[in-house]
Coordinates of C-alpha atoms and ligand atoms in Angstrom, one line a residue:
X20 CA -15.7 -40.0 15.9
X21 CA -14.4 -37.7 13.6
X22 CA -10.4 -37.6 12.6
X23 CA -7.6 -35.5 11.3
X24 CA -4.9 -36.1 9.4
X25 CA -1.3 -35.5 10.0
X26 CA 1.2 -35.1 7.1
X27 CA 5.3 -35.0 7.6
X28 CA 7.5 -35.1 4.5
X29 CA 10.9 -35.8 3.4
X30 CA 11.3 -34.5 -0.1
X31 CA 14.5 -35.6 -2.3
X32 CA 15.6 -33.0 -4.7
X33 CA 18.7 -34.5 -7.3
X34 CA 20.9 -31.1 -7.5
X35 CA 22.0 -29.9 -10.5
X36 CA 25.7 -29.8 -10.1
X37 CA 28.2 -30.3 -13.0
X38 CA 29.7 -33.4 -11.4
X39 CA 28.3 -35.9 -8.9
X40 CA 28.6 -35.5 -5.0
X41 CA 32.3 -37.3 -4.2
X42 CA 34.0 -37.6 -7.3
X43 CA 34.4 -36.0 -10.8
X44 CA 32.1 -38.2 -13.0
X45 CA 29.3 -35.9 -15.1
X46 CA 25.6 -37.2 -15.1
X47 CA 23.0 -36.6 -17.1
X48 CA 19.3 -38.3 -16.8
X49 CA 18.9 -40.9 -20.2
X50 CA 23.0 -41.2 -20.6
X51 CA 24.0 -45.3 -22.0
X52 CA 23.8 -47.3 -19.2
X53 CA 27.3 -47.0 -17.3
X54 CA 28.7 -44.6 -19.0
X55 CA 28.7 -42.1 -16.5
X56 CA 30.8 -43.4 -13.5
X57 CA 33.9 -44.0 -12.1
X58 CA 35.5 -46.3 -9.7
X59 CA 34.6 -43.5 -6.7
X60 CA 31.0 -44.0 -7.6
X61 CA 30.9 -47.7 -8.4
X62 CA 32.8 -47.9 -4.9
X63 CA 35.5 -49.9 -6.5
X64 CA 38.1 -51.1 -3.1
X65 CA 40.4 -48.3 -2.4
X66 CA 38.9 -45.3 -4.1
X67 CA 38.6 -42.6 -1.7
X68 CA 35.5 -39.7 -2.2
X69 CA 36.2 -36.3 -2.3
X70 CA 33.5 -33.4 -1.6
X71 CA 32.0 -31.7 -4.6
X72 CA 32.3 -27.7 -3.0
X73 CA 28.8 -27.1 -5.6
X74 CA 26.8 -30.0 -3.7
X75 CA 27.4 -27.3 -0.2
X76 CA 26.9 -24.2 -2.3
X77 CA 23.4 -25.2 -3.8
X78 CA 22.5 -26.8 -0.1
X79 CA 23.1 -24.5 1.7
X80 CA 21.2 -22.0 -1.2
X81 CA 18.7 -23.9 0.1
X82 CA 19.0 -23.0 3.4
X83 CA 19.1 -19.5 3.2
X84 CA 16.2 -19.2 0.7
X85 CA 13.9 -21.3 4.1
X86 CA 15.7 -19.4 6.6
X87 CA 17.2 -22.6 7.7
X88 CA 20.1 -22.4 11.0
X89 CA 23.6 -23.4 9.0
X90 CA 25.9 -25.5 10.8
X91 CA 29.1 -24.3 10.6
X92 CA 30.4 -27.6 11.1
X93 CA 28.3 -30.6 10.0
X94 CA 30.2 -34.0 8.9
X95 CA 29.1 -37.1 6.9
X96 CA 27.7 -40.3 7.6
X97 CA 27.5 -44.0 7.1
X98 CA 24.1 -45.5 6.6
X99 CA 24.7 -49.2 6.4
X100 CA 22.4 -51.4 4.3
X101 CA 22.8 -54.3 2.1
X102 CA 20.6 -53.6 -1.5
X103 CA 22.3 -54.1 -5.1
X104 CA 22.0 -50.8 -5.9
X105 CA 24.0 -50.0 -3.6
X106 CA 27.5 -50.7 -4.4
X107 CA 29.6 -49.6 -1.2
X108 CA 26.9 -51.5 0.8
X109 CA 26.1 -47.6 2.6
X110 CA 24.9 -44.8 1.4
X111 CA 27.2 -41.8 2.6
X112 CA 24.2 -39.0 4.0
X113 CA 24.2 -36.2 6.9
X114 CA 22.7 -38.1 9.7
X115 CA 24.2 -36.5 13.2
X116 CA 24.7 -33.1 12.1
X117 CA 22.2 -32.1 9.0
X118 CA 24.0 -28.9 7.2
X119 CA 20.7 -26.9 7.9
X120 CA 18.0 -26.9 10.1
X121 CA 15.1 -24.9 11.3
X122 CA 13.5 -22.4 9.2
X123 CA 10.3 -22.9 7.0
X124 CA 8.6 -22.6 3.3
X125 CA 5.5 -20.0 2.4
X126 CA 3.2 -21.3 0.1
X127 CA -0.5 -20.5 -0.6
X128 CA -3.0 -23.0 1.1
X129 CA -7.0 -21.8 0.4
X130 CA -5.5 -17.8 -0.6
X131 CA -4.0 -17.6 2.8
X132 CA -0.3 -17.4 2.6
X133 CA 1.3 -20.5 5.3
X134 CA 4.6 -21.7 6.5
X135 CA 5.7 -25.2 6.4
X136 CA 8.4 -25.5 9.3
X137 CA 11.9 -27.6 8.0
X138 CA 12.8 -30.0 10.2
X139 CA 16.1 -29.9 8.4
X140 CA 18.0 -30.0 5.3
X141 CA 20.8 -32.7 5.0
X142 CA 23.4 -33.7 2.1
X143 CA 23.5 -37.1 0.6
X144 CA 24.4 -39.3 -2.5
X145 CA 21.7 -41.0 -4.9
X146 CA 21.9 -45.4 -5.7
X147 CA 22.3 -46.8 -8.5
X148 CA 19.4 -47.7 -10.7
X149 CA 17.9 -51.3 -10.8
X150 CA 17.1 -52.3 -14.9
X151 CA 14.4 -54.8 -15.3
X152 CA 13.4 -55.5 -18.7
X153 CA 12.2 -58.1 -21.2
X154 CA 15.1 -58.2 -23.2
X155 CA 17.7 -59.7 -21.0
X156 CA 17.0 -62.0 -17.8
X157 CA 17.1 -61.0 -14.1
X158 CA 18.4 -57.7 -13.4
X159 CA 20.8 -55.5 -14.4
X160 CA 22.5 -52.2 -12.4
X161 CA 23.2 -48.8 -14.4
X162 CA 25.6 -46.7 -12.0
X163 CA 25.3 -43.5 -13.8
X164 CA 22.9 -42.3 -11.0
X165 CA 25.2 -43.7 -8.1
X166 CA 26.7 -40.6 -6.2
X167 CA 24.7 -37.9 -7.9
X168 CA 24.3 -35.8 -5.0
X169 CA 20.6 -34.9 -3.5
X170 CA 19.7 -33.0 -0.1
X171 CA 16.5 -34.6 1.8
X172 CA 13.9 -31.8 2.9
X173 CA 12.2 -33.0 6.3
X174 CA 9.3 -30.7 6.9
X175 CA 7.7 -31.1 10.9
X176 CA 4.1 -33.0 10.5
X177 CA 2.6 -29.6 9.9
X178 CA 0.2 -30.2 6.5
X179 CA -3.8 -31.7 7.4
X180 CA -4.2 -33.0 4.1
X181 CA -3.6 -33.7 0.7
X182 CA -4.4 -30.6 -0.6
X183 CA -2.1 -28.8 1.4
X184 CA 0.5 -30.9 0.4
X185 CA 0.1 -30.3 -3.0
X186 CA 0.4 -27.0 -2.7
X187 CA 3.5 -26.6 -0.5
X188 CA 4.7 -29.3 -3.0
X189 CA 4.7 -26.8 -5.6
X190 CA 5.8 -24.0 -3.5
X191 CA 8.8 -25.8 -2.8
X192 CA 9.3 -26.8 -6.6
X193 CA 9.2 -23.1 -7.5
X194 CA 11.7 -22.3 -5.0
X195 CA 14.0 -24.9 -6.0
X196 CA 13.6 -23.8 -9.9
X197 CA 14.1 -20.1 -8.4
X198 CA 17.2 -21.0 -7.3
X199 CA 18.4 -23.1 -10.2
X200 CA 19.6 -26.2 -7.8
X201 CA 17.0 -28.8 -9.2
X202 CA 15.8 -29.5 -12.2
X203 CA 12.7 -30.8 -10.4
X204 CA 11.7 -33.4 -13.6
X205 CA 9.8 -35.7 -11.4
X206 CA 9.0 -38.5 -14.3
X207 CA 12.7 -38.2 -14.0
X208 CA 12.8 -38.9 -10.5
X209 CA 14.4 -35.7 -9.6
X210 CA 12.2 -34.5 -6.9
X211 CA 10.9 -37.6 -5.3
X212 CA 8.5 -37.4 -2.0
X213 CA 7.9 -39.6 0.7
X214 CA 4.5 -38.9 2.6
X215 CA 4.2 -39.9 6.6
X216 CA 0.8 -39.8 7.5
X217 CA -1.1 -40.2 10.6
X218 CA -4.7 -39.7 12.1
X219 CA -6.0 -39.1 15.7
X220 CA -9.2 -38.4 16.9
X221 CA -9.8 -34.1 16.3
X222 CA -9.1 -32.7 19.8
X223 CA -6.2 -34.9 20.5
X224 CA -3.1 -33.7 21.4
X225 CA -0.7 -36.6 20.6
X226 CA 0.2 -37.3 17.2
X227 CA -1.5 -41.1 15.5
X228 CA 0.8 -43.5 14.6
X229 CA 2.7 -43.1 11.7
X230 CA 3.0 -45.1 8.1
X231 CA 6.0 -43.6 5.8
X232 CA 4.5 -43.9 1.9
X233 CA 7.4 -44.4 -0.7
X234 CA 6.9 -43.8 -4.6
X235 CA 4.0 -41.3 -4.8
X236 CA 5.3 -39.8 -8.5
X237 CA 3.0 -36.8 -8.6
X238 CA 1.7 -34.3 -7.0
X239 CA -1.7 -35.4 -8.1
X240 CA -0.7 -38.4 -6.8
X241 CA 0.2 -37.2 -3.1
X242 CA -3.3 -36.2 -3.0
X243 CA -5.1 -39.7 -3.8
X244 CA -2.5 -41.7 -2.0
X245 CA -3.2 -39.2 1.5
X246 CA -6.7 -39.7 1.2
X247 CA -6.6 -43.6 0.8
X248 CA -4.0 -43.6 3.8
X249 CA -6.2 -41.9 5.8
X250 CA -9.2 -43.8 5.4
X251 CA -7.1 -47.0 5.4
X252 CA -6.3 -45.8 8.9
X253 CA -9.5 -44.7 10.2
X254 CA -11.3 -47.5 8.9
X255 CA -8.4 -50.1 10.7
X256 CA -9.2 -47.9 14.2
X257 CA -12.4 -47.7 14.0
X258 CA -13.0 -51.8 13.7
X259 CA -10.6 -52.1 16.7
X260 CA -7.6 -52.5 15.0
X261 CA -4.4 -51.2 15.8
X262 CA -1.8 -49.5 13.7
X263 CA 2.0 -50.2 13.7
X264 CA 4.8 -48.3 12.0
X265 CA 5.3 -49.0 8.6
X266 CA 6.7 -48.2 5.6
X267 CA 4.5 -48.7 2.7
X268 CA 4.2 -48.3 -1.1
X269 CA 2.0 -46.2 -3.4
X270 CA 0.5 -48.5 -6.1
X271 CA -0.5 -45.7 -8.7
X272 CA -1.9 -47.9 -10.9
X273 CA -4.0 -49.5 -8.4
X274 CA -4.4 -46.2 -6.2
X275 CA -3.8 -47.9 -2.8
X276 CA -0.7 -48.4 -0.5
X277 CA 0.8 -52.0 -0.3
X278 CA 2.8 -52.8 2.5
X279 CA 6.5 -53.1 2.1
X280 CA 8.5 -53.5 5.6
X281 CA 8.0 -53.0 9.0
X282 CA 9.5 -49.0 9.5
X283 CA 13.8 -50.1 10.6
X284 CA 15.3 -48.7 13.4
X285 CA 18.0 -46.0 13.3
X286 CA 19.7 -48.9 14.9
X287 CA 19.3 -51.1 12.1
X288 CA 21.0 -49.2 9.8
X289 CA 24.4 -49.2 12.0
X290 CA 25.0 -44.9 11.4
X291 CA 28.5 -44.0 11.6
X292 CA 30.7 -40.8 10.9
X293 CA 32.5 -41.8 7.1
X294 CA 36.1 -41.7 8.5
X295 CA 37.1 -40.6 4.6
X296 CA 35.7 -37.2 4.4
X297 CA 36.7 -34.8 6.5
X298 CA 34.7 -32.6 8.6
X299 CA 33.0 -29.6 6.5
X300 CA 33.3 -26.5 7.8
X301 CA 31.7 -23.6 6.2
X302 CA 33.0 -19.9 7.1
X303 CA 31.0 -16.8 7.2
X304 CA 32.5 -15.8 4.0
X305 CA 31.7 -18.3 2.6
X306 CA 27.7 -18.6 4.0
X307 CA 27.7 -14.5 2.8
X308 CA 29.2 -15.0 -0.7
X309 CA 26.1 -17.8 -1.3
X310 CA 23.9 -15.2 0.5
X311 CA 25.4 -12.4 -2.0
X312 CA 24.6 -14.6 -5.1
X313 CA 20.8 -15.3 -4.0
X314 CA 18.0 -14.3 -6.3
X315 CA 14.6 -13.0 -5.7
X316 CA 12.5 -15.4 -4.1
X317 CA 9.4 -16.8 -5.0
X318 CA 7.2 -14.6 -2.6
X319 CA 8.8 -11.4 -3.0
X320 CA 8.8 -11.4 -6.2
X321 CA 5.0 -12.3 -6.4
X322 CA 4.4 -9.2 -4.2
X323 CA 6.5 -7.5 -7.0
X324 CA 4.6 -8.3 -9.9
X325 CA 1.0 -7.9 -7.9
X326 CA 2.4 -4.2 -7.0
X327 CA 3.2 -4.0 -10.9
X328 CA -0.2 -4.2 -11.9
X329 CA 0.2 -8.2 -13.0
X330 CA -3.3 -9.7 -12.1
X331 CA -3.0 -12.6 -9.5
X332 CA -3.3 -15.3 -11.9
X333 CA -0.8 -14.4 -14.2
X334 CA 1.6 -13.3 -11.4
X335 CA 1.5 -16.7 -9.5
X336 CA 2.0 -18.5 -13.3
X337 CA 4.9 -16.5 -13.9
X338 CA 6.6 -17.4 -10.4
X339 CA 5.9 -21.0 -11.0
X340 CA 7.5 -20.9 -14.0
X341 CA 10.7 -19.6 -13.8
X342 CA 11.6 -19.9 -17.5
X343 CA 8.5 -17.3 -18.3
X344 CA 9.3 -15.1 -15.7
X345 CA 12.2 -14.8 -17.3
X346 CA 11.0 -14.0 -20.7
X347 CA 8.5 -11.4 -19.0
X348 CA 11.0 -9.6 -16.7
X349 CA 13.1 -9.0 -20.3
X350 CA 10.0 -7.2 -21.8
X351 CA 9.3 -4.9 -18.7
X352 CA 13.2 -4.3 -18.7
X353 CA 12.8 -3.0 -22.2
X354 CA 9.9 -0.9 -21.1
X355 CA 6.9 -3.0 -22.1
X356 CA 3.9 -2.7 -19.7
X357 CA 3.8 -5.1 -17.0
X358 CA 0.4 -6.4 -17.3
X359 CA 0.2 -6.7 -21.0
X360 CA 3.3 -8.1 -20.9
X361 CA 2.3 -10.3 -18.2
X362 CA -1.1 -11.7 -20.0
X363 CA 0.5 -11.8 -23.6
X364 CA 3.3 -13.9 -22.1
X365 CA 0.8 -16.4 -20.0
X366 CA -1.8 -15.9 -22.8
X367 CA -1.5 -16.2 -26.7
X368 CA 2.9 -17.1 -26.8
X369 CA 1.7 -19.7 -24.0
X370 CA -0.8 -21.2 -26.1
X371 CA 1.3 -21.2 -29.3
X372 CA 4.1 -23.1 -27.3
X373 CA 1.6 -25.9 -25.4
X374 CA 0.4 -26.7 -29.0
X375 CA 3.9 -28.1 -30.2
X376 CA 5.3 -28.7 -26.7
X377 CA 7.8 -26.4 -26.9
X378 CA 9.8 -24.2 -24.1
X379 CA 10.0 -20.3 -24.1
X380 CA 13.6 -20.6 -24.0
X381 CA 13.6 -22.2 -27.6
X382 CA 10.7 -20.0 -28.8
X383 CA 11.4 -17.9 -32.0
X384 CA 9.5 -14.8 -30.2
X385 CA 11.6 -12.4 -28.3
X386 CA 11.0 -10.2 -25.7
X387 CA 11.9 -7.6 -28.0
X388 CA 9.0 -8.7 -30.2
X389 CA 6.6 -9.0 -27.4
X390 CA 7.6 -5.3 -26.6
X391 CA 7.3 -4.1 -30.4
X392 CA 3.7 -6.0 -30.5
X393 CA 2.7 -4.3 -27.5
X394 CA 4.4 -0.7 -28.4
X395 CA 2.1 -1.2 -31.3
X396 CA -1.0 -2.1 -30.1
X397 CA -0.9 0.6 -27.8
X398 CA 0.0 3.2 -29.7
X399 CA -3.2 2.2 -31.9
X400 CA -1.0 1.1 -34.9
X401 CA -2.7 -2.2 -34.9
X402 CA -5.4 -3.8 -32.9
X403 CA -4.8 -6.9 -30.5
X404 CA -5.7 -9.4 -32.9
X405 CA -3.3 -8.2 -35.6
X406 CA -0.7 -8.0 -32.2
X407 CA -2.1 -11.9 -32.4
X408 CA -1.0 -12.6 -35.6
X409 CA 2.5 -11.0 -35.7
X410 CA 3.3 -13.5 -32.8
X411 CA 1.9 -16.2 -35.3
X412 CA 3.4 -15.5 -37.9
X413 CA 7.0 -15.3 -36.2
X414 CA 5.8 -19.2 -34.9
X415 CA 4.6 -19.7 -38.0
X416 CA 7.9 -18.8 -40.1
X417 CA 10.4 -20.9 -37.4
X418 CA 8.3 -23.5 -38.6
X419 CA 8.4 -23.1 -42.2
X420 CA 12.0 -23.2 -41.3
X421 CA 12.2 -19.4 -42.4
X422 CA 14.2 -16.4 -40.0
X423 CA 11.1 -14.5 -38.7
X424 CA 11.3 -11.3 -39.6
X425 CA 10.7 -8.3 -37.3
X426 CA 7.1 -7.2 -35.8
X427 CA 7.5 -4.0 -37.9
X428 CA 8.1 -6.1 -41.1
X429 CA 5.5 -8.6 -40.7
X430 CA 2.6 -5.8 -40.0
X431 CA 4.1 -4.3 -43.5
X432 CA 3.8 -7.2 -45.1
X433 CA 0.9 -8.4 -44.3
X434 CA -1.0 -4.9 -44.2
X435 CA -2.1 -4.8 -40.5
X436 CA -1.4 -1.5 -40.0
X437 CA -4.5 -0.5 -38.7
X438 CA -6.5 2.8 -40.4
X439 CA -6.8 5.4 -38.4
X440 CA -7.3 8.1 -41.4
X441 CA -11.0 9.5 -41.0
X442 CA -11.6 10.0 -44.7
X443 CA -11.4 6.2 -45.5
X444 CA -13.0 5.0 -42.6
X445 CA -16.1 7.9 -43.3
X446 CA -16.6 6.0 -46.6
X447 CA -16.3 2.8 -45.1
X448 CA -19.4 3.7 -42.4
X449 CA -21.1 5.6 -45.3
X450 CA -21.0 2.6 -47.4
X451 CA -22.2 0.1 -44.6
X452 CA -24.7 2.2 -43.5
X453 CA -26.3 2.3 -47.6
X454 CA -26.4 -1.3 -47.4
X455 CA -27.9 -1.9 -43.9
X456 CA -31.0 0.5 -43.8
X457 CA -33.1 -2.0 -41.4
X458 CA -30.3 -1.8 -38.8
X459 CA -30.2 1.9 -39.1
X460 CA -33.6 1.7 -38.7
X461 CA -34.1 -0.5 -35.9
X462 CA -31.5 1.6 -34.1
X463 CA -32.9 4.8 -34.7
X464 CA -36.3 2.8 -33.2
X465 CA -34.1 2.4 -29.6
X466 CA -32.3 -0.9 -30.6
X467 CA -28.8 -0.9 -28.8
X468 CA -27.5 -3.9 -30.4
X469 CA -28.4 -2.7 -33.8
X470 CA -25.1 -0.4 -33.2
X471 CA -22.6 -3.3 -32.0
X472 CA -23.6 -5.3 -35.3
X473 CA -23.2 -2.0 -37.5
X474 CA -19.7 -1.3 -35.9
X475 CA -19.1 -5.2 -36.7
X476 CA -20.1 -4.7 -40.3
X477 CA -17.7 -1.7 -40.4
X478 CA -15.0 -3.7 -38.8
X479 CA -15.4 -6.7 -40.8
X480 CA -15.4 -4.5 -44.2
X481 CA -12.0 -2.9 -43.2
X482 CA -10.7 -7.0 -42.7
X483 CA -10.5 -5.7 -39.0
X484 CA -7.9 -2.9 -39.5
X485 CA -10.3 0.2 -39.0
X486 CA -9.5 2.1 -35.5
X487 CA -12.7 0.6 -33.8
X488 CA -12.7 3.9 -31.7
X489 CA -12.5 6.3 -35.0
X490 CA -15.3 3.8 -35.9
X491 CA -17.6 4.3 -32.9
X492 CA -17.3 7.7 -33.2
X493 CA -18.2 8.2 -36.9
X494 CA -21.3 5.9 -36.6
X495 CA -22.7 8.3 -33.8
X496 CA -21.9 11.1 -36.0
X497 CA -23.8 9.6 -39.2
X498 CA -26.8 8.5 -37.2
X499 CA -27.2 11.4 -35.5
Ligands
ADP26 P1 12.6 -41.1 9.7 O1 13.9 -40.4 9.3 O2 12.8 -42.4 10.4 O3 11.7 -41.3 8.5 P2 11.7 -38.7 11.3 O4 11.5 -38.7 12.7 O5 12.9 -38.0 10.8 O6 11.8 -40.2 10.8 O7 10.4 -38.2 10.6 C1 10.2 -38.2 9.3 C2 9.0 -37.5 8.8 O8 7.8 -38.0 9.5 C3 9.0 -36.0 9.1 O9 8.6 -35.4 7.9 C4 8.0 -35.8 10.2 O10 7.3 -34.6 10.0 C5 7.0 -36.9 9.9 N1 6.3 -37.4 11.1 C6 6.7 -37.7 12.3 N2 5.8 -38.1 13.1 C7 4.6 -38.1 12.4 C8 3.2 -38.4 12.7 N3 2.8 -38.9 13.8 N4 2.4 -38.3 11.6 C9 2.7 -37.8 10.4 N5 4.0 -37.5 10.1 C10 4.9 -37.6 11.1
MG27 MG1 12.1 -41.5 6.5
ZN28 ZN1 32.2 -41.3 -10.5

């Protein structure tokens, strides 16, 4: 018998904001251990929360961006559980009214362009962090994560497999880095995943029964630990064994799923409206001033930079990463040309920066610069490799700890002005030609590549800075 695969997820994605979700206290990831909460977060008897406005802003961001229904009036709930990390003993979340729902997120599965419906988008507060360690015994509790506020991301059981996954997994990542909500640092645990996943016999209508998979760090990772689940599954059927809802771990280092609870009831966890926080109700001036402040989105702006001339590759690197994207839209703004811009950016300034780790944002290179290379190149001042190593050398003089100097200075200095001027080039070729009579010869007998390696000669004698073209064309000449 041969099965499919059902995927659901519900994806947490730690917002941004300034301040935490119901009170005042800052948080940033790698602060000293409680240093970053107040007697609101650490639920301290008789502190009372109070709605961060940002935390509805960025969700409902969200919502528009995924075309999400908002509720105009959604609320917040109690879900009761007893776990040390926990310190009011519930976590405050959106359980009977979510603050979106509906709507759906495009990615590319194959080179078709999909949609992953939303089951909804909901509001809620992180735990605190469990510390176990070697240099203290049993465990300690940091708090600064307590109350940093997240929205959970259901999507319907829409994805077939891991693949699929992955890449509405990154879809979804670029969207939230579009709209500057999530920082999306997932060895930082600020986009977190759970996978549900089912199988069923192909041709059946019903859905399988479900296991929910905690912990899956990667997006790599969502890919392995689907396929195990999967086979797990099939291979429990298919020996007459029956499945039963569960919630279950992924082991990364062992690359299988361990069981960690039966799957609890809604029951079990004793839901209740939070009789401290008022309703929230969110006006249509408000839903249009969010609407107002949206940016381009992830798709659009891909069509944009195909219809540019950006080749596919480089336009769906530059949407992913948003910090690029920003770089190249300041070069095409100063009137550099899209595609060159496009491949420069994703191309030699991308490889400089992978080889010390370093951002854009923090790179000595401007978008001016790029712009002044490019101006350059094109206007046959220098060639692309000199274009190379002006970009270098501004790298290369942030690292001596020097202040680069400008494009136009560094092709000075250095002498890459490329030569143009017939007269030198003539003697150039005249002089290459006197010393490389077999070549001459052999093209003169019908040898092609007797001519590449004679313009290579030329090229190489002028240290690269002869007009390649003016070169071509005075080699023809002299051979007749
Ligand atoms: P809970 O909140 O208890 O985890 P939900 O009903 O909200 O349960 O479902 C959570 C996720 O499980 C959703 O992403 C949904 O798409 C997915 N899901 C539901 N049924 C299945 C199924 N049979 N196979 C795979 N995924 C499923
Ligand atoms: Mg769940
Ligand atoms: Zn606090």
């Amino acid at each position: 018998m041969k099965y499919e695969t059902v995927i659901g997820l519900e994806i947490h994605a730690e917002l941004s904001t300034k301040t935490k979700a119901f009170c005042a206290c800052e948080y940033k990831f790698g602060g000293e251990v409680n240093t970053q909460c107040c007697p609101g977060c650490s639920a301290m008897p008789g502190a009372l929360p109070v709605l961060n406005k940002s935390v509805v802003d960025y969700a409902v961001k969200m919502g528009l961006a995924a075309g999400c229904r908002i509720n105009k009036t959604s609320a917040f709930d109690r879900k009761n559980y007893f776990y040390p990390d926990l310190p009011g003993g519930y976590q405050t979340t959106q359980n009977f009214t979510p603050v979106c729902e509906g709507g759906g997120v495009d990615f590319f599965h194959e080179g078709e362009k999909r949609t992953a419906r939303l089951t909804r988008i909901h509001m809620e507060e992180d735990t605190a962090k469990l510390l176990h360690g070697d240099a203290f015994e049993g465990t300690l509790i940091d708090f600064n994560r307590a109350g940093v506020p997240l929205i959970e991301i259901v999507t319907e059981p829409d994805f077939r497999s891991g693949e699929e996954v992955k890449n509405f997994l990154e879809a979804l990542r670029t969207m939230l880095l579009t709209l500057d909500i999530c920082n999306c640092k997932m060895q930082e645990g600020a986009m977190r995943c759970d996978i549900n996943v089912s199988v069923r016999p192909e041709g059946q209508k019903e859905f399988g029964t479900r296991v929910e998979m905690k912990n899956v760090n990667t997006f790599s990772g969502a890919i392995l630990a689907i396929e195990f689940e999967a086979a797990r599954q099939i291979a429990l059927l298919e020996s007459g064994g029956r499945l039963f809802q569960e919630t279950r771990r992924w082991d990364e280092q062992l690359e299988e799923s361990v069981a960690m609870r039966t799957k609890e009831d809604a029951a079990d966890y004793r839901y209740f409206r939070d009789p401290n926080l008022v309703p929230l109700v969110i006006s249509d001036e408000w839903i249009a001033e969010i609407a107002a402040d949206l940016p381009e989105l992830p798709i659009p702006k891909l069509e944009r930079y195909k219809s540019l001339g950006v080749p596919t590759a480089e336009s769906h690197m530059l949407i992913e990463q948003v910090d690029k994207s920003r770089f190249f839209e300041a070069a095409i703004t100063l009137g550099a040309n899209p595609k060159n811009a496009a491949i420069w950016t994703m191309g030699h300034i991308t490889a400089r920066l992978n080889k010390v780790g370093m951002a854009i944002a923090d790179a000595p290179v401007s978008a001016a610069d790029l712009h002044a290379v490019l101006e350059m190149v094109a206007a046959k001042k220098i060639s692309i490799d000199s274009g190379k190593l002006v970009i270098d050398e501004i790298f290369d003089a942030h690292e001596r700890g020097e202040k680069p100097a400008s494009p136009d200075e560094i092709v000075q200095k250095k002498s890459l002005a490329q030569v143009s001027d017939e007269g030198e080039i003539k003697r150039l070729v005249e002089e290459v030609l006197a010393a490389n009579e077999k070549s001459v010869a052999d093209y003169k007998g019908g040898k092609q590549n007797a001519f590449a390696f004679l313009v290579g000669q030329c090229m190489k004698a002028s240290k690269g800075k002869a007009n390649p073209q003016v070169v071509n064309e005075l080699i023809r000449a002299a051979l007749g």
